[in-house]
XYZ file of C-alpha atoms in Angstrom:
258
model
C 123.154 116.332 83.418
C 120.568 116.105 86.294
C 121.457 113.878 89.150
C 118.689 111.870 91.274
C 118.646 112.944 94.866
C 120.350 110.160 97.082
C 117.458 108.024 98.434
C 119.221 107.771 102.113
C 119.966 111.487 102.340
C 119.344 112.937 105.746
C 116.323 115.508 106.027
C 117.675 119.131 106.274
C 116.159 122.425 107.196
C 114.339 124.108 104.312
C 115.774 127.398 103.004
C 113.687 130.398 103.799
C 109.866 130.214 104.292
C 108.202 130.009 107.517
C 110.123 129.346 110.770
C 110.551 125.550 111.520
C 109.512 124.153 114.690
C 110.237 120.883 116.186
C 107.475 118.360 116.183
C 106.607 115.083 117.646
C 106.062 113.283 114.475
C 108.987 110.782 114.752
C 108.227 110.031 118.200
C 104.644 109.509 117.592
C 105.451 107.259 114.429
C 107.583 105.057 116.627
C 104.755 104.604 119.270
C 102.458 103.695 116.469
C 105.021 100.958 115.626
C 104.908 99.837 119.055
C 108.445 101.284 119.785
C 108.460 102.980 123.166
C 109.900 104.778 125.273
C 111.524 107.126 122.743
C 114.299 109.655 123.868
C 115.905 112.445 122.340
C 119.447 113.441 123.053
C 121.615 116.546 122.461
C 124.670 118.372 124.167
C 125.940 121.919 124.912
C 129.351 123.207 124.752
C 131.328 121.728 121.837
C 132.577 125.161 120.841
C 133.756 126.972 123.820
C 137.427 127.463 124.819
C 136.540 126.510 128.350
C 134.508 124.389 130.461
C 132.737 120.755 130.129
C 130.594 119.377 127.374
C 126.984 118.705 128.949
C 124.756 116.167 127.449
C 121.084 115.403 128.084
C 118.620 112.779 127.157
C 114.949 113.298 127.493
C 111.736 111.052 127.410
C 108.883 113.141 126.799
C 105.540 111.954 128.174
C 103.104 112.129 124.999
C 100.182 113.304 127.153
C 102.173 115.918 129.193
C 104.422 117.683 126.536
C 105.315 121.170 127.867
C 104.212 123.976 125.268
C 106.745 125.967 123.589
C 109.812 123.576 123.190
C 112.091 124.667 120.573
C 115.852 124.408 119.659
C 117.759 126.014 122.805
C 119.561 128.467 120.628
C 116.167 130.322 119.655
C 115.158 130.816 123.153
C 116.440 133.485 125.545
C 117.772 132.431 129.008
C 114.725 133.108 130.939
C 112.442 131.187 128.649
C 115.055 128.163 128.669
C 114.874 128.174 132.473
C 111.153 128.056 132.619
C 111.159 125.219 130.119
C 113.815 123.241 131.960
C 111.854 123.338 135.133
C 108.671 122.038 133.066
C 110.699 119.437 131.277
C 112.195 118.004 134.690
C 108.722 118.139 136.199
C 107.035 115.856 133.429
C 109.658 113.902 131.651
C 112.368 111.462 132.115
C 115.901 113.279 132.169
C 119.402 112.044 132.127
C 122.479 114.141 132.150
C 126.137 113.586 131.606
C 129.313 115.870 131.704
C 132.447 115.378 129.808
C 135.285 117.137 131.544
C 137.912 119.257 130.182
C 140.331 116.701 130.936
C 138.405 114.272 128.949
C 138.056 116.723 125.989
C 141.863 117.387 125.963
C 142.667 113.652 126.204
C 140.095 112.341 123.441
C 139.238 115.429 121.375
C 135.994 117.333 121.559
C 134.006 114.982 119.199
C 134.847 111.701 121.051
C 134.115 113.347 124.367
C 130.761 114.554 123.134
C 129.562 111.121 121.818
C 130.750 109.720 125.220
C 128.739 112.289 127.046
C 125.556 111.565 124.856
C 125.830 107.907 125.539
C 126.270 108.565 129.166
C 123.076 110.855 129.263
C 121.043 107.908 127.704
C 122.248 105.443 130.257
C 121.464 107.971 133.013
C 117.726 107.889 131.966
C 115.566 106.288 134.824
C 113.866 104.066 132.175
C 116.000 102.515 129.291
C 114.748 103.666 125.925
C 113.954 101.429 122.848
C 114.880 104.179 120.343
C 117.084 107.465 120.554
C 117.102 110.139 118.268
C 120.365 112.193 118.493
C 121.216 115.585 117.137
C 123.868 115.609 114.512
C 125.303 113.126 112.023
C 126.857 110.756 114.456
C 125.009 107.933 116.050
C 125.889 106.881 119.456
C 126.259 103.589 121.506
C 122.810 104.118 123.101
C 122.288 100.186 123.824
C 119.277 100.438 121.517
C 118.451 101.700 118.096
C 119.679 104.956 117.428
C 118.706 107.531 114.665
C 120.921 110.610 113.856
C 118.898 113.650 112.800
C 120.843 116.589 111.424
C 119.398 119.686 112.853
C 117.490 117.479 115.127
C 117.037 120.127 117.773
C 114.959 122.137 115.261
C 113.195 119.275 113.928
C 112.554 116.571 116.684
C 110.743 117.659 119.875
C 112.451 115.274 122.432
C 115.777 116.460 120.881
C 114.747 120.115 121.503
C 113.902 119.329 125.053
C 117.267 117.943 125.501
C 118.841 120.762 123.877
C 117.262 122.947 126.489
C 118.167 120.786 129.560
C 121.811 120.440 128.271
C 122.183 124.180 127.793
C 120.637 125.213 130.921
C 122.706 122.760 133.023
C 125.861 123.752 131.255
C 125.155 127.575 131.746
C 124.600 126.792 135.478
C 128.001 125.017 135.728
C 129.726 127.934 133.952
C 128.143 130.407 136.237
C 129.953 128.323 139.067
C 133.197 128.527 137.068
C 132.790 132.298 136.781
C 132.220 132.581 140.502
C 135.427 130.645 141.224
C 137.410 132.680 138.556
C 136.532 136.296 138.562
C 137.625 138.508 135.889
C 137.071 136.005 132.996
C 133.270 136.537 132.591
C 132.377 132.926 132.293
C 129.060 133.525 133.754
C 128.362 135.788 130.523
C 130.134 134.223 127.546
C 129.868 130.523 128.967
C 133.403 129.856 127.853
C 133.029 130.837 124.109
C 135.542 132.553 122.168
C 134.368 136.224 122.351
C 136.489 139.256 122.611
C 135.807 139.602 126.555
C 137.208 135.958 126.893
C 140.126 136.475 124.585
C 141.091 139.755 126.488
C 140.842 137.894 129.683
C 142.866 134.815 128.370
C 145.639 137.536 127.452
C 145.470 139.183 130.771
C 145.165 136.508 133.339
C 146.230 133.510 131.559
C 144.319 130.080 131.134
C 142.667 128.441 134.103
C 142.243 124.783 134.909
C 138.785 124.804 133.027
C 140.546 125.954 129.786
C 140.837 123.260 126.964
C 144.565 123.174 126.135
C 143.682 121.197 122.883
C 141.964 124.126 121.393
C 144.633 126.356 119.449
C 143.760 129.750 121.150
C 144.400 128.085 124.668
C 147.429 126.383 123.340
C 148.704 129.688 122.193
C 148.313 131.131 125.697
C 149.913 128.138 127.191
C 153.029 128.884 124.840
C 152.262 125.172 123.117
C 152.136 126.862 119.541
C 154.534 129.324 118.255
C 152.833 132.878 118.237
C 154.170 133.727 114.828
C 153.878 130.509 113.008
C 152.328 130.822 109.614
C 150.165 127.783 109.977
C 148.565 129.027 113.186
C 145.704 130.629 111.164
C 144.956 127.789 109.347
C 144.715 125.479 112.243
C 141.146 124.043 113.018
C 139.696 125.147 116.331
C 140.861 122.213 117.940
C 144.464 121.247 117.562
C 143.958 117.503 117.748
C 147.030 116.814 119.923
C 146.575 115.081 123.212
C 147.961 117.513 125.573
C 148.876 116.554 129.137
C 145.975 116.710 131.444
C 145.899 117.251 135.297
C 143.037 116.143 137.642
C 140.410 118.788 138.288
C 137.518 119.185 140.319
C 134.245 119.460 138.399
C 131.708 122.107 139.339
C 128.743 120.617 141.274
C 126.073 119.088 139.138
C 122.869 121.412 138.794
C 120.708 118.251 138.905
C 119.808 115.817 141.795
C 122.634 113.014 142.129
C 120.019 110.583 140.782
C 119.913 112.219 137.530
C 123.245 113.209 136.795
C 126.266 111.148 135.626
């Protein structure tokens, strides 16, 4: 029996075919309706075992859009750095950081949504509409539309993904300098073999997320041989005790970071 597609289903990336590049169509359509400014919002660092979540919001100037904007995951570090500088030169940018302590206290999803909302508030100009990557809308103080795979579809979200990624990578490089032997400056806190080996040899740091199962194991919060460990989600969901920590210095001027 055939089914009609849901009328309100979110747009998704097509399977196969030519590579999809983000466009300015949604922003331009809003501008034609008299809705402006329009911001794009994205975050970096939901998956790592260590470090903060960094969110960015960007309002692009329709007359000065940097060439080559794309989903940050599709760009190499050198290209991201170049585009980061161009975005900050010609666009309005806001950045917010959700600390490891907040992640452990509130859970990774809530900490990410908090950072996204704070990044919008950090913008020099209050937007009338915000496009946010993912399936969750945020408390932006204005209309907000969630766009699944938004960093690959919406140009302002792509710009925000680049800013968030570069800002977080710079923070993790500082963490790596403060904690030699972990390789944070290379893997940015993600769960790769090098990081797992360092976690076993050196133990967790103040920047490790205790609410994530591999770190909880390293702390001894979870029994090593428990049969349910293999079935645990990446985040344990428990509200682990948190202690105060000093966040690394922001990579942006004080007026642009929260």
